[in-house]
XYZ file of N, CA and C in Angstrom:
609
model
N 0.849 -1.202 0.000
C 0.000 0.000 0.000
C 0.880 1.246 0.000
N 0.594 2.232 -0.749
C 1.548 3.276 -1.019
C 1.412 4.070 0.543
N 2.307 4.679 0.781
C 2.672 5.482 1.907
C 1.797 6.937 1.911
N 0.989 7.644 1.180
C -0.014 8.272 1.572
C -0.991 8.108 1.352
N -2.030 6.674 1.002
C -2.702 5.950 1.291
C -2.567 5.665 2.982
N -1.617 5.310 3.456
C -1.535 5.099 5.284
C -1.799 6.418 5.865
N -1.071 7.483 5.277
C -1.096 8.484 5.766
C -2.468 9.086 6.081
N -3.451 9.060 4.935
C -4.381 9.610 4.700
C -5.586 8.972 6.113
N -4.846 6.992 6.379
C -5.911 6.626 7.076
C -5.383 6.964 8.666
N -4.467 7.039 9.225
C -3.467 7.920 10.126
C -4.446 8.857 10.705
N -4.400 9.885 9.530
C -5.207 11.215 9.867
C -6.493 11.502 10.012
N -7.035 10.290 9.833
C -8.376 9.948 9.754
C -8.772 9.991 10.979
N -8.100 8.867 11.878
C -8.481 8.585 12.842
C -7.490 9.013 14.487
N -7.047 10.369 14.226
C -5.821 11.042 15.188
C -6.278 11.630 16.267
N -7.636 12.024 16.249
C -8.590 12.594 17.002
C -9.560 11.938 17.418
N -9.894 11.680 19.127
C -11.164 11.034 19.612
C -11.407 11.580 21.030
N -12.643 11.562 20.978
C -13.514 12.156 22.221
C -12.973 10.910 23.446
N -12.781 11.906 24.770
C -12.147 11.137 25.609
C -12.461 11.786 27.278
N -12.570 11.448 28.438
C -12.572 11.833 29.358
C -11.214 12.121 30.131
N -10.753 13.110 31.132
C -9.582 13.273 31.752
C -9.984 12.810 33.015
N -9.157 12.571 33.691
C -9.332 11.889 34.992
C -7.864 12.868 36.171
N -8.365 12.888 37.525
C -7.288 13.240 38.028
C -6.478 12.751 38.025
N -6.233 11.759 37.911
C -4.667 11.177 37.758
C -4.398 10.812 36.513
N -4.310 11.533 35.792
C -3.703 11.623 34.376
C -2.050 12.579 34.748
N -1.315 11.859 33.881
C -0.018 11.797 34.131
C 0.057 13.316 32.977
N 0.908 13.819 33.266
C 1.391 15.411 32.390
C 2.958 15.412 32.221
N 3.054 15.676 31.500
C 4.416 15.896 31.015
C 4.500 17.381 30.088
N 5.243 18.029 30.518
C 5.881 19.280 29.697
C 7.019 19.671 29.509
N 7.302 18.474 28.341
C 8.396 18.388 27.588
C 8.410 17.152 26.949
N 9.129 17.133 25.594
C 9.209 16.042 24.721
C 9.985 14.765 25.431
N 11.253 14.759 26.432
C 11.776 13.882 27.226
C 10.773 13.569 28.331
N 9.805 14.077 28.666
C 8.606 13.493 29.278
C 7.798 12.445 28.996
N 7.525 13.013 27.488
C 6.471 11.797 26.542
C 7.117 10.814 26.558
N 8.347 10.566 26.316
C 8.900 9.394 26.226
C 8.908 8.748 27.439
N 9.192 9.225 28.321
C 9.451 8.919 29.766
C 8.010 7.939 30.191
N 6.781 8.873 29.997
C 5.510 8.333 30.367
C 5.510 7.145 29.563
N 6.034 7.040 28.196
C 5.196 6.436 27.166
C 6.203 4.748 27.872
N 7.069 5.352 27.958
C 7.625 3.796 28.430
C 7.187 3.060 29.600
N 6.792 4.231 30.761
C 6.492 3.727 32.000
C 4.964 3.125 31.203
N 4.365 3.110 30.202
C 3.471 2.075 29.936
C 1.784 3.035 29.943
N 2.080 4.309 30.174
C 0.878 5.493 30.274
C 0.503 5.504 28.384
N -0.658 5.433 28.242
C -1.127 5.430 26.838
C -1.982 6.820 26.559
N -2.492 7.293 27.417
C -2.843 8.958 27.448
C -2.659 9.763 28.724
N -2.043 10.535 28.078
C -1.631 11.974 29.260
C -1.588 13.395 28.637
N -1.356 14.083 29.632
C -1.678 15.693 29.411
C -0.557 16.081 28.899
N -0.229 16.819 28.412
C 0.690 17.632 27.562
C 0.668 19.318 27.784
N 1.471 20.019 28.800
C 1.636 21.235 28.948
C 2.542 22.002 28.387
N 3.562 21.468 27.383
C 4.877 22.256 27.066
C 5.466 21.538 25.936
N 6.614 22.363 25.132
C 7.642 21.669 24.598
C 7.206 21.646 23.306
N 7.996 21.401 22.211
C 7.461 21.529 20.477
C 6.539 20.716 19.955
N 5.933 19.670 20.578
C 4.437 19.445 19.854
C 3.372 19.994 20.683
N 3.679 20.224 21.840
C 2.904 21.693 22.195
C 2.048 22.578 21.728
N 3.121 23.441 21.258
C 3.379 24.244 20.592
C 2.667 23.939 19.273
N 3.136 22.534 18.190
C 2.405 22.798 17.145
C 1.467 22.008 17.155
N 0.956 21.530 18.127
C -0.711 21.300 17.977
C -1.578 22.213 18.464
N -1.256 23.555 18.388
C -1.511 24.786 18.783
C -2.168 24.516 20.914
N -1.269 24.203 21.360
C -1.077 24.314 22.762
C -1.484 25.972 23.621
N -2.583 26.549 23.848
C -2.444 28.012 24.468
C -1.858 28.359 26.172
N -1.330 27.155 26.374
C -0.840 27.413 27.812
C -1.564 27.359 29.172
N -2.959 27.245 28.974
C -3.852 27.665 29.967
C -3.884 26.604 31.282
N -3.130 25.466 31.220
C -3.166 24.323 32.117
C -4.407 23.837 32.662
N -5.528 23.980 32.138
C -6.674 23.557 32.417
C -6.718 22.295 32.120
N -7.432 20.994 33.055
C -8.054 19.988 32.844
C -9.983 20.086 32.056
N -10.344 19.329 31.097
C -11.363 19.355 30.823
C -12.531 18.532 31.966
N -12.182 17.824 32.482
C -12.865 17.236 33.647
C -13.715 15.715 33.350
N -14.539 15.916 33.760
C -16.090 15.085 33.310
C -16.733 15.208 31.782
N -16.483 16.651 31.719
C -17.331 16.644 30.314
C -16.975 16.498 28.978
N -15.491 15.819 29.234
C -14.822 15.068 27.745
C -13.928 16.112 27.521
N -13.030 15.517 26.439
C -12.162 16.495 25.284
C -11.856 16.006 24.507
N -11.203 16.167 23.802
C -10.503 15.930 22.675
C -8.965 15.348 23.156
N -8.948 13.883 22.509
C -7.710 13.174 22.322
C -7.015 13.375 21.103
N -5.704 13.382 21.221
C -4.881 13.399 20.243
C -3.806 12.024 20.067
N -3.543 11.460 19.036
C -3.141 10.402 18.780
C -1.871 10.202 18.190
N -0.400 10.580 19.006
C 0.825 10.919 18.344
C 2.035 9.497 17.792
N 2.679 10.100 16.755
C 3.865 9.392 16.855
C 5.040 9.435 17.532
N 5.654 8.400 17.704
C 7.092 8.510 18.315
C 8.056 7.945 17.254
N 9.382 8.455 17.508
C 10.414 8.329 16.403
C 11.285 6.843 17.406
N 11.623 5.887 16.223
C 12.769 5.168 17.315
C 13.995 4.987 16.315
N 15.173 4.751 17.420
C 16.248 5.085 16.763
C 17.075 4.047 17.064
N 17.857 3.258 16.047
C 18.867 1.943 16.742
C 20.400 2.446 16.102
N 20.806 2.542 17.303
C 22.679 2.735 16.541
C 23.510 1.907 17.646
N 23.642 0.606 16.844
C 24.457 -0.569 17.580
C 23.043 -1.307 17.945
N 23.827 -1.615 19.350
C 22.599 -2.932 20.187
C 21.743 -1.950 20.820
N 22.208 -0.445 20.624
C 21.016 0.609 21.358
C 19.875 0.870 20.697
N 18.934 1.241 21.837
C 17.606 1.890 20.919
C 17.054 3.308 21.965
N 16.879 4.150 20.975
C 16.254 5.283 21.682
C 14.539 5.550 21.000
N 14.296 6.708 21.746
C 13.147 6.901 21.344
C 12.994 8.031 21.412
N 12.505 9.016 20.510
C 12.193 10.510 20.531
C 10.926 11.379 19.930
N 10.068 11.933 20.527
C 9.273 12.731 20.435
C 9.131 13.485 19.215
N 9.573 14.349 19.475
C 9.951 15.825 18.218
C 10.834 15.767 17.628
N 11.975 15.123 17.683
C 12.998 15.352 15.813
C 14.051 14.508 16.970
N 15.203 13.818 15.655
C 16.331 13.660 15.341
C 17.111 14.757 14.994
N 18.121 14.866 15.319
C 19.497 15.827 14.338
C 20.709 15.054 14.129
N 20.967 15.113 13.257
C 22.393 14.186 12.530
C 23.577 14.780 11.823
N 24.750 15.392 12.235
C 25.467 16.592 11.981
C 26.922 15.954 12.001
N 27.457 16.369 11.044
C 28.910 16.467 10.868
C 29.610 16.974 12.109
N 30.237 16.445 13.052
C 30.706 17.228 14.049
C 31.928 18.723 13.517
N 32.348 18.376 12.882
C 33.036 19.784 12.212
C 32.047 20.745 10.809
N 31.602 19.956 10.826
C 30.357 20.764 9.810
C 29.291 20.688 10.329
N 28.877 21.586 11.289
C 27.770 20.936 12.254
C 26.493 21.838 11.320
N 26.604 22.358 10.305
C 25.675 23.393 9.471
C 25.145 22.498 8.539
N 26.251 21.136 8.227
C 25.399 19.977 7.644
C 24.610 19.421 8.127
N 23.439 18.928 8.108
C 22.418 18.490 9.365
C 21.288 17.612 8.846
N 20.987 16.548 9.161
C 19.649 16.273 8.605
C 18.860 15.992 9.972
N 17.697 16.629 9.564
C 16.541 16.463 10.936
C 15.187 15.422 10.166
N 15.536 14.225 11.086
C 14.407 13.607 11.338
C 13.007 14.050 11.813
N 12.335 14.587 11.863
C 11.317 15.212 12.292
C 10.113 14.505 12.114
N 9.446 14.813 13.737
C 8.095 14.227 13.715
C 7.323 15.220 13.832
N 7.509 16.900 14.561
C 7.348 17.689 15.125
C 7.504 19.004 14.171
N 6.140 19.727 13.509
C 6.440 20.673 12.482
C 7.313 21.971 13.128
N 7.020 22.585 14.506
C 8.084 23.256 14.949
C 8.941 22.800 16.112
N 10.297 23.229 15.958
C 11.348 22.907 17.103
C 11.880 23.811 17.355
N 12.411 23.730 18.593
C 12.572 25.370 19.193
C 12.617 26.643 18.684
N 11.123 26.451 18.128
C 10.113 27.612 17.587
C 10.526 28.155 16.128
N 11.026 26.846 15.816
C 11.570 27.155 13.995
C 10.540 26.334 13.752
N 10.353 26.580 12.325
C 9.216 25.596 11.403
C 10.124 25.043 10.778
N 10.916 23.827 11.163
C 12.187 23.297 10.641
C 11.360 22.653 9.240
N 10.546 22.095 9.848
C 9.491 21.032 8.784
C 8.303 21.510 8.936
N 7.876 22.477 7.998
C 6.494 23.308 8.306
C 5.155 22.233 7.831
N 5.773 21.535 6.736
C 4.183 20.305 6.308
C 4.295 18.894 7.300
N 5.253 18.839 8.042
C 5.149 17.691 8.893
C 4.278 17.754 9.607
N 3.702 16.212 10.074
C 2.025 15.858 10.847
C 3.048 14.988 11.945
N 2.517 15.205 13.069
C 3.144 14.098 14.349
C 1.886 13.406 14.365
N 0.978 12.775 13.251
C 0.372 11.868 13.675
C 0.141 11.218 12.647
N 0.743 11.212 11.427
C 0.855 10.805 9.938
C 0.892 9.548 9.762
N 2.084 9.288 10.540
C 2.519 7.686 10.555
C 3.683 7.544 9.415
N 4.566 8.597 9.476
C 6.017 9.311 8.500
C 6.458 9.933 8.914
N 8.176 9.993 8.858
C 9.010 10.480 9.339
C 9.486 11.565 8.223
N 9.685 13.071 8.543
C 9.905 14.061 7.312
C 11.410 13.811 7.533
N 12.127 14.009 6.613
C 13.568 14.224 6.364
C 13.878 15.474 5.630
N 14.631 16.500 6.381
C 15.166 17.619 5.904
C 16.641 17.778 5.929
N 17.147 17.919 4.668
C 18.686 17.721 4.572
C 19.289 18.642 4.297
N 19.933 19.473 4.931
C 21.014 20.765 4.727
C 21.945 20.325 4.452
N 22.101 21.226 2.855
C 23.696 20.339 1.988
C 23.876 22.393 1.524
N 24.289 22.783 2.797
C 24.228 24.210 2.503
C 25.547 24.755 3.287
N 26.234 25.947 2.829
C 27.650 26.536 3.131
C 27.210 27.493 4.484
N 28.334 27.644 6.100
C 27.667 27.837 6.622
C 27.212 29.291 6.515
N 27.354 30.104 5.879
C 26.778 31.520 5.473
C 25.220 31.345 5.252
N 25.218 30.242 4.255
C 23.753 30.216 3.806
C 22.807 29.339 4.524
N 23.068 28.675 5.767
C 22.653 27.854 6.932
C 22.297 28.978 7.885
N 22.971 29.696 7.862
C 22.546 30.719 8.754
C 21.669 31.799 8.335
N 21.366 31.617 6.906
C 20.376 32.346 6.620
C 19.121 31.883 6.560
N 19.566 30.661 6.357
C 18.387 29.774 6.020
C 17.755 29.424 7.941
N 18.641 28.759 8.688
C 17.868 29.148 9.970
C 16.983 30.429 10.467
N 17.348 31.118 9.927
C 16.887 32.689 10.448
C 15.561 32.536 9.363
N 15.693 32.039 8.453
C 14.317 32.224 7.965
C 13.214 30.845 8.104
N 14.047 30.008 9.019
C 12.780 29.178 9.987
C 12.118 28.939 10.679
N 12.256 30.847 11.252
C 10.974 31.035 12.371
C 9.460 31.012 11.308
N 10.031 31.367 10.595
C 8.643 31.756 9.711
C 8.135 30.236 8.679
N 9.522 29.070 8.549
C 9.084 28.281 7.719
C 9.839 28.478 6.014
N 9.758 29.918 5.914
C 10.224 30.363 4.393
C 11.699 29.798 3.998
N 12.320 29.191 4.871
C 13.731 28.551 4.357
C 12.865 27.238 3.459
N 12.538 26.934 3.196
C 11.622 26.164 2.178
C 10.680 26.464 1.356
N 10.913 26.124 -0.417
C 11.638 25.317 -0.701
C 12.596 26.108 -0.965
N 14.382 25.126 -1.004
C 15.479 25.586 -1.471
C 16.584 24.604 -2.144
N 16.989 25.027 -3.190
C 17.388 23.483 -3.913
C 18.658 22.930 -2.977
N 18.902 23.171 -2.195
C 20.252 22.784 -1.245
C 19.691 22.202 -0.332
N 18.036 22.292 0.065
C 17.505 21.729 1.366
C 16.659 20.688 1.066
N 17.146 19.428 0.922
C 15.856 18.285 0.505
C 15.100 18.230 1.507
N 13.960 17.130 0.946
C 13.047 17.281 2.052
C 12.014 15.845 1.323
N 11.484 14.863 2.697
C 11.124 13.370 1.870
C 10.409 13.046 3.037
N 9.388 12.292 2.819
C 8.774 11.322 3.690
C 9.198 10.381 3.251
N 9.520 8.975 5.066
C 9.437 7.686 4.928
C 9.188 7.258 6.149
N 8.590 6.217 6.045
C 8.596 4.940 7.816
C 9.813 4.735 8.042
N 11.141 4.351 7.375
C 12.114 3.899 8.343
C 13.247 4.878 6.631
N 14.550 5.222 7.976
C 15.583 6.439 7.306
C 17.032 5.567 7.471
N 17.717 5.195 6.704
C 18.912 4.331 7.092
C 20.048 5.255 6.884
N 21.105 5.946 7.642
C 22.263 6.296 7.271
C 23.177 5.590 7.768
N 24.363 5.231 6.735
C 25.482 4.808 6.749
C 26.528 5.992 5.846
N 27.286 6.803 6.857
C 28.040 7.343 6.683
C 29.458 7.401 6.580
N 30.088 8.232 5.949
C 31.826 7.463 5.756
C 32.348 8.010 7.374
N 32.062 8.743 7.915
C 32.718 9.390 9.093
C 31.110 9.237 10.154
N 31.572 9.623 11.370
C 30.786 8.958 12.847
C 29.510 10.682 12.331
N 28.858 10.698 12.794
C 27.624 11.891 12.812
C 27.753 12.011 14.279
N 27.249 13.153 14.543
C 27.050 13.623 16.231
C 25.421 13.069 15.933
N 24.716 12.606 16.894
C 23.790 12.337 16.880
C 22.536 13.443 18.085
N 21.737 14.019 17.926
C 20.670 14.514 19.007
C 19.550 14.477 18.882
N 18.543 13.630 20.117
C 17.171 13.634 19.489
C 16.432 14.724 21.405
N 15.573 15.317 20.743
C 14.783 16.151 21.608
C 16.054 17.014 22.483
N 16.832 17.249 21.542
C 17.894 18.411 22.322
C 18.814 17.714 23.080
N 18.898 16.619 23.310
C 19.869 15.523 24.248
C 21.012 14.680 23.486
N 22.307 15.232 23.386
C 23.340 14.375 22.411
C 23.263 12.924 23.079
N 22.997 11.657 22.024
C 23.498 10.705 22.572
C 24.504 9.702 22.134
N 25.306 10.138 20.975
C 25.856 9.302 20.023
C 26.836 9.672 19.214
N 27.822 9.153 18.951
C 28.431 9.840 17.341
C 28.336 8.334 16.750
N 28.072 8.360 15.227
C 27.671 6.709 14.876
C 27.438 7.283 13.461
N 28.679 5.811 12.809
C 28.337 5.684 11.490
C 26.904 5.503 10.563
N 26.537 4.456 11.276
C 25.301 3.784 10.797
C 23.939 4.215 11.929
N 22.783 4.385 11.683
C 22.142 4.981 11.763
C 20.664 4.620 11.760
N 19.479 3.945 12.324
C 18.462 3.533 11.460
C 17.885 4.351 12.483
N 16.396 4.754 11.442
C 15.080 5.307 12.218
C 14.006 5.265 12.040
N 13.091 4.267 12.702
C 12.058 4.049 11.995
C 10.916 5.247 12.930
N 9.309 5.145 12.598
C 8.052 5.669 13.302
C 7.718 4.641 13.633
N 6.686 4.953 15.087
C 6.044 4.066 15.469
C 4.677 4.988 15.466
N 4.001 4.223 14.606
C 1.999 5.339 14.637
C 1.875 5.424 15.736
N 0.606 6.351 16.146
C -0.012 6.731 16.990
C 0.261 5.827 18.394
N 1.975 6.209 19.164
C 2.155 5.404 19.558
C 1.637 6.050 21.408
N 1.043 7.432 21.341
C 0.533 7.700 22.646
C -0.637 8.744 22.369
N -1.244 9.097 23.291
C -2.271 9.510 22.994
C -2.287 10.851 24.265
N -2.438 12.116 23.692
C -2.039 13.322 24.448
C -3.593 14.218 24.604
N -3.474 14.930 25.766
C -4.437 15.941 25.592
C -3.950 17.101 25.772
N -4.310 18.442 25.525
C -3.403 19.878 25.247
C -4.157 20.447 26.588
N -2.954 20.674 27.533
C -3.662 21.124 28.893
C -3.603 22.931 28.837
């Protein structure tokens, strides 16, 4: 089945009517979600941090109570380099440690620290966006500066691809960072999505 055929049924079903309860677990921050999602929590509150933010989050910390809300149905990114496996929320980064302006971001998360790195990315698609800076660092730095707004796209130096799973094998080690946390320098590289692998409400 072609890959936006899934997508299309993904988005279909990302949203469902749901009750909050007081002990619903919250996290505000992307190293949270993960945190909950492992301790085995399948819906929780969401107060902070870049899918926050772009599931248009207004800050208000309110619980909906008794009278329902709206569930949201996210992906998580996982990542194997060696016998390790991680797991991340809002984006990958994969950088030349001396060319750190070379970069490709895995992204699940359309903004990251309040750039529209990947302005058409869905965190509930069931696809991982790939954005590849093959750019000099003069023009990386222009091009960041114009990703508060998103407009660094399109640019023929900046690819950009959906897939379920991203394989790099590189001639030299990559610095590796997912949700702002370095954990790696590593040749080889895999990253797959996992669908709608938790289920959030916007507190």
């Amino acid at each position: 089945m072609p890959e936006y055929n899934n997508k299309a049924d993904y988005l279909g079903s990302w949203q469902f009517q749901t009750k909050v309860s007081a002990s619903l677990k919250v996290a505000s921050n992307e190293r949270e979600i993960i945190e909950l999602y492992e301790s085995g929590e399948n819906l929780i509150g969401l107060q902070g941090g870049d899918l926050y933010e772009s599931l248009g989050g207004r800050g208000v910390g309110e619980r909906a109570g008794n009278e329902g809300t709206v569930g949201l149905k996210l992906d998580l990114g996982q990542l194997v380099i060696g016998k390790s496996n991680y797991l991340f929320a809002s984006y990958c980064k994969i950088s030349k440690p001396l060319k750190p302006w070379y970069t490709i971001w895995v992204v699940n998360s359309p903004i990251i620290g309040h750039r529209r790195i990947s302005p058409k990315s869905h965190p509930s698609d069931g696809l991982l966006d790939i954005v590849e800076f093959s750019l000099s660092f003069r023009q990386s730095k222009k091009a960041y500066k114009r990703a508060k707004s998103g407009d660094h796209l399109p640019h023929p130096q900046i690819k950009t691809s959906k897939k379920r799973t991203y394989i790099i094998k590189a001639r030299g080690k990559r610095k590796v960072v997912i949700d702002g946390k370095k954990i790696a320098y590593s040749k080889e590289i895999s990253i797959s999505i996992i669908p709608h692998a938790i289920a959030v409400v916007l507190l």
